Coordinates of C-alpha atoms and ligand atoms in Angstrom, one line a residue:
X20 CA 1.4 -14.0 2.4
X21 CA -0.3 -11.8 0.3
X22 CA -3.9 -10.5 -0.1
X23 CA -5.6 -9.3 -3.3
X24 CA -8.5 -7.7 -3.9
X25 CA -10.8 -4.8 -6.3
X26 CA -13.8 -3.1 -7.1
X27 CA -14.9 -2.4 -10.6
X28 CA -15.7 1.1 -11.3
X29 CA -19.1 0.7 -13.1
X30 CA -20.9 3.2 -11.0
X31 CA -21.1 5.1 -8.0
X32 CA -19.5 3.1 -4.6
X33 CA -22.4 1.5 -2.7
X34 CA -23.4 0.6 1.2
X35 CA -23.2 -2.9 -0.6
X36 CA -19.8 -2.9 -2.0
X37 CA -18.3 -1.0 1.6
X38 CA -20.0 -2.9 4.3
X39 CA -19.5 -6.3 1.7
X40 CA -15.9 -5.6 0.4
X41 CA -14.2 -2.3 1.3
X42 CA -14.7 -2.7 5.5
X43 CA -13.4 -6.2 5.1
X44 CA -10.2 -5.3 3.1
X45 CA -10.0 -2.1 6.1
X46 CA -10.2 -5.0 8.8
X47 CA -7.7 -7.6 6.8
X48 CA -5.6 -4.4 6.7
X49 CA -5.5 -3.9 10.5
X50 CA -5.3 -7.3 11.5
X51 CA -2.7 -9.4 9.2
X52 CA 0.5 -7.5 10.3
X53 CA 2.8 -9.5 7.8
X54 CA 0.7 -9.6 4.8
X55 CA 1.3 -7.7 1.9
X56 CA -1.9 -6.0 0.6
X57 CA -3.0 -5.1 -2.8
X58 CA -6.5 -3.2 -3.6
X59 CA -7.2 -2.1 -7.5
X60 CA -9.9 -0.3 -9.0
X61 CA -10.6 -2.8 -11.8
X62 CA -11.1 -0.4 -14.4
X63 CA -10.8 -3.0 -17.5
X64 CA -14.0 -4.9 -15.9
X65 CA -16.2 -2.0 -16.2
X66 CA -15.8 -2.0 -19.8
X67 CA -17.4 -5.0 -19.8
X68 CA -20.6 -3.3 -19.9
X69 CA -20.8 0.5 -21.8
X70 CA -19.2 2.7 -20.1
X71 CA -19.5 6.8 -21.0
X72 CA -15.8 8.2 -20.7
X73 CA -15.9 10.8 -18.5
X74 CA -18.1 9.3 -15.8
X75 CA -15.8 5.6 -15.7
X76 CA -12.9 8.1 -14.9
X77 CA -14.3 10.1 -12.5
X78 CA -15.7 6.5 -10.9
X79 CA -11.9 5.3 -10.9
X80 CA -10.8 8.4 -9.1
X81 CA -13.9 8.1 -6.5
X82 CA -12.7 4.4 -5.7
X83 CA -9.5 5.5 -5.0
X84 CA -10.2 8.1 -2.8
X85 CA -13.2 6.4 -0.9
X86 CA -10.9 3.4 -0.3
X87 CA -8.6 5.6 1.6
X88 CA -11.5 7.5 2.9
X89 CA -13.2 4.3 4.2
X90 CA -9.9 3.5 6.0
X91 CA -7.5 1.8 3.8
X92 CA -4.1 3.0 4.7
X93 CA -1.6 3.8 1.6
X94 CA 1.4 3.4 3.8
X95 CA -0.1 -0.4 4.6
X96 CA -1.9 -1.5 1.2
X97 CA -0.7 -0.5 -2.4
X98 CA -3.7 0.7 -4.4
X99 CA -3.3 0.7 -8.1
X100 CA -5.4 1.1 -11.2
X101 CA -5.9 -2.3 -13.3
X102 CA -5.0 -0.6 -16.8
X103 CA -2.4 0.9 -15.8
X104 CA -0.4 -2.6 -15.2
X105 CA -0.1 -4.1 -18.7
X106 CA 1.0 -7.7 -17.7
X107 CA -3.2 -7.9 -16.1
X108 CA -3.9 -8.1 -20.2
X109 CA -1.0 -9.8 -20.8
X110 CA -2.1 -12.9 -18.6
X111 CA -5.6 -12.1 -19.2
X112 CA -5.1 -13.2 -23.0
X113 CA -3.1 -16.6 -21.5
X114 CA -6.0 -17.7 -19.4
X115 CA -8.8 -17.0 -21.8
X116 CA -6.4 -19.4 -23.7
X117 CA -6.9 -21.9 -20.8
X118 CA -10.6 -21.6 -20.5
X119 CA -13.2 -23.6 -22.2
X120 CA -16.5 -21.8 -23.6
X121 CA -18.8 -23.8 -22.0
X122 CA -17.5 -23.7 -18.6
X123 CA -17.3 -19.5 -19.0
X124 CA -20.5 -19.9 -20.5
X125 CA -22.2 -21.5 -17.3
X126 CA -21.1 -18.5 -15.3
X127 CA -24.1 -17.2 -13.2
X128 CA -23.2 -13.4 -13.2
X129 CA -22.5 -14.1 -17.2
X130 CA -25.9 -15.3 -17.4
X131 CA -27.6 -12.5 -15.6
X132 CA -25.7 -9.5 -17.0
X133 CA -26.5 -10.8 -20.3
X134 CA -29.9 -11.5 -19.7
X135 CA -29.9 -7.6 -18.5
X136 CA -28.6 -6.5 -21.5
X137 CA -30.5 -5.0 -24.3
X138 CA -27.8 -4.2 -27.1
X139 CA -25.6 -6.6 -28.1
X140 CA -23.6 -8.7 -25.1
X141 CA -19.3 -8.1 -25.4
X142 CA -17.3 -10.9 -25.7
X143 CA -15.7 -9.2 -23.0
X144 CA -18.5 -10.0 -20.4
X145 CA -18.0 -13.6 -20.9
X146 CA -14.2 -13.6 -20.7
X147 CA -14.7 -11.5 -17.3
X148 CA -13.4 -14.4 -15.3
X149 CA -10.5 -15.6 -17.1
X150 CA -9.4 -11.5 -16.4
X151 CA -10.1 -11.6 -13.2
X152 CA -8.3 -14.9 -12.4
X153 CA -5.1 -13.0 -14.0
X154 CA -5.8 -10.0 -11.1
X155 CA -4.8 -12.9 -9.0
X156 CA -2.5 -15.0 -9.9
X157 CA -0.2 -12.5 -11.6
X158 CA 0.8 -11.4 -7.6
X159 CA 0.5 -15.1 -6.5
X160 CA -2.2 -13.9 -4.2
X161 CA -3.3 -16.5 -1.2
X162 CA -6.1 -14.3 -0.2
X163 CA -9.1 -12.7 -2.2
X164 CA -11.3 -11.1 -0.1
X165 CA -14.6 -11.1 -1.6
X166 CA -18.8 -11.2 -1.9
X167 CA -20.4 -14.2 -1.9
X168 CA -21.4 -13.2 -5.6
X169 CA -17.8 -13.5 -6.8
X170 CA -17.4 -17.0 -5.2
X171 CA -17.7 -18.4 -8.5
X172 CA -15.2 -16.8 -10.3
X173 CA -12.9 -17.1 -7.7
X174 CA -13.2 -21.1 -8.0
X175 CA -13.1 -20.4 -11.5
X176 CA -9.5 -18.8 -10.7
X177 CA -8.9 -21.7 -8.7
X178 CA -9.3 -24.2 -11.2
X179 CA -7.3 -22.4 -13.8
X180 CA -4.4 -22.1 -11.5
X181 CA -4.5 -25.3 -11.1
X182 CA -5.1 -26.5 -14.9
X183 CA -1.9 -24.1 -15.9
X184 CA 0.3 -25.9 -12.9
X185 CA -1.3 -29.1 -14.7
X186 CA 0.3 -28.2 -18.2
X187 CA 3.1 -26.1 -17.6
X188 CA 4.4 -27.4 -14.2
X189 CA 4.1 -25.3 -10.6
X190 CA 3.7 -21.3 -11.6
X191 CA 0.5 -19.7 -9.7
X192 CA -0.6 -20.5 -5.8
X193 CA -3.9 -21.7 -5.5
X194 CA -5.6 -18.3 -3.9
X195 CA -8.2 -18.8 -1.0
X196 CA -11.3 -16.5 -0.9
X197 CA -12.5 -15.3 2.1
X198 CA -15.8 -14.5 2.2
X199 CA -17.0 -12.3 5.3
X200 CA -19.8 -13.6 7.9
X201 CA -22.1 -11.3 8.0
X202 CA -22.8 -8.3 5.1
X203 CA -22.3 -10.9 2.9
X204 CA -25.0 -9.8 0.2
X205 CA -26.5 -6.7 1.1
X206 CA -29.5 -6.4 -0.7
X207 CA -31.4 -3.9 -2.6
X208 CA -33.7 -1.5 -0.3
X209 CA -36.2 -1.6 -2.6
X210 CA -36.7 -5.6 -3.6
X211 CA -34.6 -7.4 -1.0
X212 CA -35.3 -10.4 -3.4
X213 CA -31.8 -8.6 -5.2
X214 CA -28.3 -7.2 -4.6
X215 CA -28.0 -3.6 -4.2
X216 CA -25.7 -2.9 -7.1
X217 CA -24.0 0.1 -8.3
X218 CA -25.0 -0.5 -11.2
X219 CA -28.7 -0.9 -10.6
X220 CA -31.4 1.8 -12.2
X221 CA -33.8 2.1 -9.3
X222 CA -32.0 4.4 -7.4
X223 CA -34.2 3.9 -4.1
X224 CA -33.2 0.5 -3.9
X225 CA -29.3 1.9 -3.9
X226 CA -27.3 3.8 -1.1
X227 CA -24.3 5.4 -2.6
X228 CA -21.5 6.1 -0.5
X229 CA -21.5 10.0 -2.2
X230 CA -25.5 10.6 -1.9
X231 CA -26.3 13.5 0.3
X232 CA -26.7 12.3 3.8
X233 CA -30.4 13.2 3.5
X234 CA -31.4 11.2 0.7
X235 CA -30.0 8.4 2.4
X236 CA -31.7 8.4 5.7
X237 CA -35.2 9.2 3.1
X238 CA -33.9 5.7 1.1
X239 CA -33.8 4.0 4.8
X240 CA -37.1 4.8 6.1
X241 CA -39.0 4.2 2.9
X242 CA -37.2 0.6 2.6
X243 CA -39.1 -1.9 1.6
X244 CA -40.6 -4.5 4.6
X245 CA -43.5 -6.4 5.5
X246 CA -46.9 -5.9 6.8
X247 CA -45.9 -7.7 9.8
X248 CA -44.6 -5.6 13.0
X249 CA -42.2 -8.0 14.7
X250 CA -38.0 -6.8 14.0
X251 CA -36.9 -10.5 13.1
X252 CA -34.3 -11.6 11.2
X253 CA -36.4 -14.2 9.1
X254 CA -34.5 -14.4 5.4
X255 CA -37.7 -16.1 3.9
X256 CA -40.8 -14.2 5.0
X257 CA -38.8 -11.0 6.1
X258 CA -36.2 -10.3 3.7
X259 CA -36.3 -6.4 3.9
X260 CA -36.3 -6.2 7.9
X261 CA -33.8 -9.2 7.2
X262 CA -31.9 -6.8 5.1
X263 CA -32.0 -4.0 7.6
X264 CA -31.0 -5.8 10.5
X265 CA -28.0 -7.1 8.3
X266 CA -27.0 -3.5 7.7
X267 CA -27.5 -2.5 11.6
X268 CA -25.3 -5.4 12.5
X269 CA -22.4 -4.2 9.8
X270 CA -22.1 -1.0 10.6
X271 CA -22.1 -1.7 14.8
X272 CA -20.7 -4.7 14.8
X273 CA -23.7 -5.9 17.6
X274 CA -24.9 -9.7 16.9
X275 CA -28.4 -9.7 15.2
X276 CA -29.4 -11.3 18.3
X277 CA -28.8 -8.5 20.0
X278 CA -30.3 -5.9 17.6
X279 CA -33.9 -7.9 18.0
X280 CA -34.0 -8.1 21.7
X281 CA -33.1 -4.5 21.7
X282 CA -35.6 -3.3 19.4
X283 CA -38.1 -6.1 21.1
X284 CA -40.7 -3.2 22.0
X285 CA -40.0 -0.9 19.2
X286 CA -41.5 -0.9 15.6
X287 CA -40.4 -0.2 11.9
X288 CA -40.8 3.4 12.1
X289 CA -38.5 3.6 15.0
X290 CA -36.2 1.0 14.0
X291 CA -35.5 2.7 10.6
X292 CA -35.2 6.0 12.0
X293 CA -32.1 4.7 13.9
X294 CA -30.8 2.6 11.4
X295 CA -31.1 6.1 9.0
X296 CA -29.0 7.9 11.8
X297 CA -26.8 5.0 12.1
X298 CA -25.5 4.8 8.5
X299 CA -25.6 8.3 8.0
X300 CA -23.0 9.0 10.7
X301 CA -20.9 6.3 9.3
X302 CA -21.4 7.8 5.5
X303 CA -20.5 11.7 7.2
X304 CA -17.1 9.8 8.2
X305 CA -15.9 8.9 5.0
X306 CA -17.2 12.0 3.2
X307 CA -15.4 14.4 4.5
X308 CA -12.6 12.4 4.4
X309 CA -13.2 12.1 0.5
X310 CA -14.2 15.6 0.3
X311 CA -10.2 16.2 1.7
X312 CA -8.8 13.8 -0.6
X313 CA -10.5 14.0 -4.1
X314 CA -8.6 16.8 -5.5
X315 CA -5.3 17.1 -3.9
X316 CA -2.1 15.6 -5.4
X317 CA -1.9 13.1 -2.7
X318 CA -4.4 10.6 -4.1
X319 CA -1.8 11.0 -7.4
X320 CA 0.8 10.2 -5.8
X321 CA -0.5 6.9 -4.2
X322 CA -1.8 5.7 -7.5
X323 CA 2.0 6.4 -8.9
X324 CA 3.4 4.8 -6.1
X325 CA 0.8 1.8 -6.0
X326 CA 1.0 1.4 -10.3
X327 CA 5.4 0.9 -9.7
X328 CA 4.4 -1.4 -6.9
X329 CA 2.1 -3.7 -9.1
X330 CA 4.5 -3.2 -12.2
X331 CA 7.4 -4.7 -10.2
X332 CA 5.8 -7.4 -9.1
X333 CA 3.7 -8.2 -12.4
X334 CA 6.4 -7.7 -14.7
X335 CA 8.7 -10.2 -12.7
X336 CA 5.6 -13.2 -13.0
X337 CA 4.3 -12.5 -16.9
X338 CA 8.4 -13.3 -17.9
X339 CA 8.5 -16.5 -16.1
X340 CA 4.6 -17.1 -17.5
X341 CA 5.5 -16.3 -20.7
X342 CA 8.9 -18.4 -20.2
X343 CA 6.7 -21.6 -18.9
X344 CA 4.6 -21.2 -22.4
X345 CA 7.3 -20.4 -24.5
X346 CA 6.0 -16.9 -26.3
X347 CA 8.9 -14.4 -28.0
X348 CA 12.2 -16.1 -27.1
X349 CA 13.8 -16.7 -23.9
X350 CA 14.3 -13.3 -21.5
Ligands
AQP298 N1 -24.7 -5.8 -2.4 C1 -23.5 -6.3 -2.0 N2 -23.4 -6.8 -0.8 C2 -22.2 -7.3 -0.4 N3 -21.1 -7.2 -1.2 C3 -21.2 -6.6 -2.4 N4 -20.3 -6.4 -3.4 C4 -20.9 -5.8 -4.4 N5 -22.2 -5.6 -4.1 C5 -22.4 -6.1 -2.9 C6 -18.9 -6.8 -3.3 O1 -18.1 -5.6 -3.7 C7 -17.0 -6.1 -4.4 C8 -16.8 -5.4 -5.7 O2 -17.6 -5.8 -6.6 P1 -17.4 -5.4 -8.1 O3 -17.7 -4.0 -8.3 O4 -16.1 -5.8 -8.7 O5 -18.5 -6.3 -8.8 P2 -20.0 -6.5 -8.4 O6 -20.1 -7.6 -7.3 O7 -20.7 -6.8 -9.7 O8 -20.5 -5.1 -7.8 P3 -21.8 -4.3 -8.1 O9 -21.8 -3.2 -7.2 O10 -23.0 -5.2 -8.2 O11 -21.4 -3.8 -9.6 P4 -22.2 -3.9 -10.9 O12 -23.6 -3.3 -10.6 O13 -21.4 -3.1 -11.9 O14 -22.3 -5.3 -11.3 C9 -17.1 -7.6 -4.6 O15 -16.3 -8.3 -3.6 C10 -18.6 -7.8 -4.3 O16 -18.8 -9.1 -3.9

């Protein structure tokens, strides 16, 4: 078995991306003894999107030392940087070739991030998914942990598994996603009608996992909610107390059941204020972890260790791919 998964470094690490991704990969870790792990910082996706030089590389150096921080264990998972493994291109270029416009075209975070856009939309952010697809099945990956948001493209990399195996005869598993219960979509404090996103402007809306621990309890208790009193979980007419309860739940791993009847008596004000303390306590964790890491020559050294890892395995899969398709000559 194997397990695959990444993070694009576009901005800043968010609550969003730990408590939907990175404490999900951390618990995968732990609990699948005999599977062989692979996290990335998926630095050729940021690009997608204008990136300014020297804040993508300090963003791909962040990644790697908050997924160690956050509990990700370099002795257990490889972690590697996506450029630096060539054959991700390689097979990038060889999907695209397997993928039609129209169905790339239909892609719903295509659709939004160009509808975001105000300068002109890269060709690259509509051949996002056939890349992402290669992430996968270059490894032969049975196990994407991801968002509900990326559900899409991982059917996407489903399907063009299966279309190659169609053509060229068996080459690439079929890679499962697995798509945590709760903290699913954590959503933006400051219109729950939207994901918190690194990538978002409106910073209030946005906890960052490197903010200043006071900032992020302020962000907490001025999160958007309802003029009601009641600590419900009610998605439709409560989606920021929704939101919040999600987040409680996350980070203490109680049943949202259990959070309402606890806070039955309580109100907002009271509510936030421990939910503030609550992340905050979890976010002092992984900082000073960070802090320790960021500029040592460890986190070098896994990223070596993690980029020979991926090479060996890549390299070993883009010969047979190419082989299958017959580019250059036989090897
Ligand atoms: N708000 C979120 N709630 C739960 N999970 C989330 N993820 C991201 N935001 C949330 C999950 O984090 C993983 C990494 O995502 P990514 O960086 O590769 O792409 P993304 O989903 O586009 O993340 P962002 O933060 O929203 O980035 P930008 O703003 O650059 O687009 C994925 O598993 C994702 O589901």
């Amino acid at each position: 078995m194997r397990l695959i998964s990444g993070i694009k470094p576009s901005g800043s690490l968010t609550l969003g991306n730990y408590l939907g991704a990175i404490k999900n990969f951390v618990k995968l870790q732990d609990e699948l003894k005999d599977t062989d792990i692979l996290i990335f910082i998926a630095d050729l996706h940021a690009i997608t999107i204008p990136q300014d030089k020297v804040n993508l590389r300090k963003n791909i150096k962040d990644i790697a030392a908050l997924y160690i921080a956050c509990g990700l264990d370099p002795n257990r998972t490889h972690i590697f940087i996506q450029s630096e493994v060539p054959a991700h291109n390689q097979l990038g270029w060889i999907m695209e070739c397997n993928s039609y416009i129209g169905e790339l075209e239909r892609m719903t975070q295509f659709k939004d991030k160009k509808a975001k856009q105000v300068q002109g939309v890269s060709a690259g952010l509509l051949t996002y998914p056939p890349l992402m697809a290669a992430d996968i099945l270059l490894y032969d990956a049975n196990l994407v942990p991801v968002g509900i948001d990326q559900k899409q493209h991982l059917e996407m990399a489903r399907n063009l598994a299966e279309r190659f195996n169609h053509i060229y005869g068996d080459t690439f598993v079929v890679p499962e996603p697995y798509i945590p219960k709760t903290g699913e979509k954590i959503k933006s404090l400051s219109d729950p009608s939207k994901k918190m996103s690194k990538s978002d402007d409106d910073e209030k809306g946005c906890i960052c996992l490197l903010d200043d621990l006071n900032i992020i309890k302020k962000k907490i208790k001025s999160a958007v909610t309802d003029s009601d009193t009641k600590i419900k979980y009610d998605l439709t007419n409560k989606p920021g107390i929704s939101n919040l309860l999600t987040i409680y739940s996350c980070i203490t791993g109680m049943a949202i059941k259990d959070i309402e009847a606890k806070y039955i008596d309580s109100n907002y004000a009271q509510f936030k204020a421990d939910l503030a303390e609550l992340v905050a306590n979890e976010i002092k964790g992984i900082q000073d972890k960070y802090n320790d890491l960021i500029k040592s020559k460890e986190l070098d050294a896994i990223l070596d260790a993690g980029k020979d890892y991926a090479n060996y395995l890549a390299n070993r899969k883009i010969t047979k791919i190419y082989n299958k398709v017959g580019l250059g000559r036989k090897r």
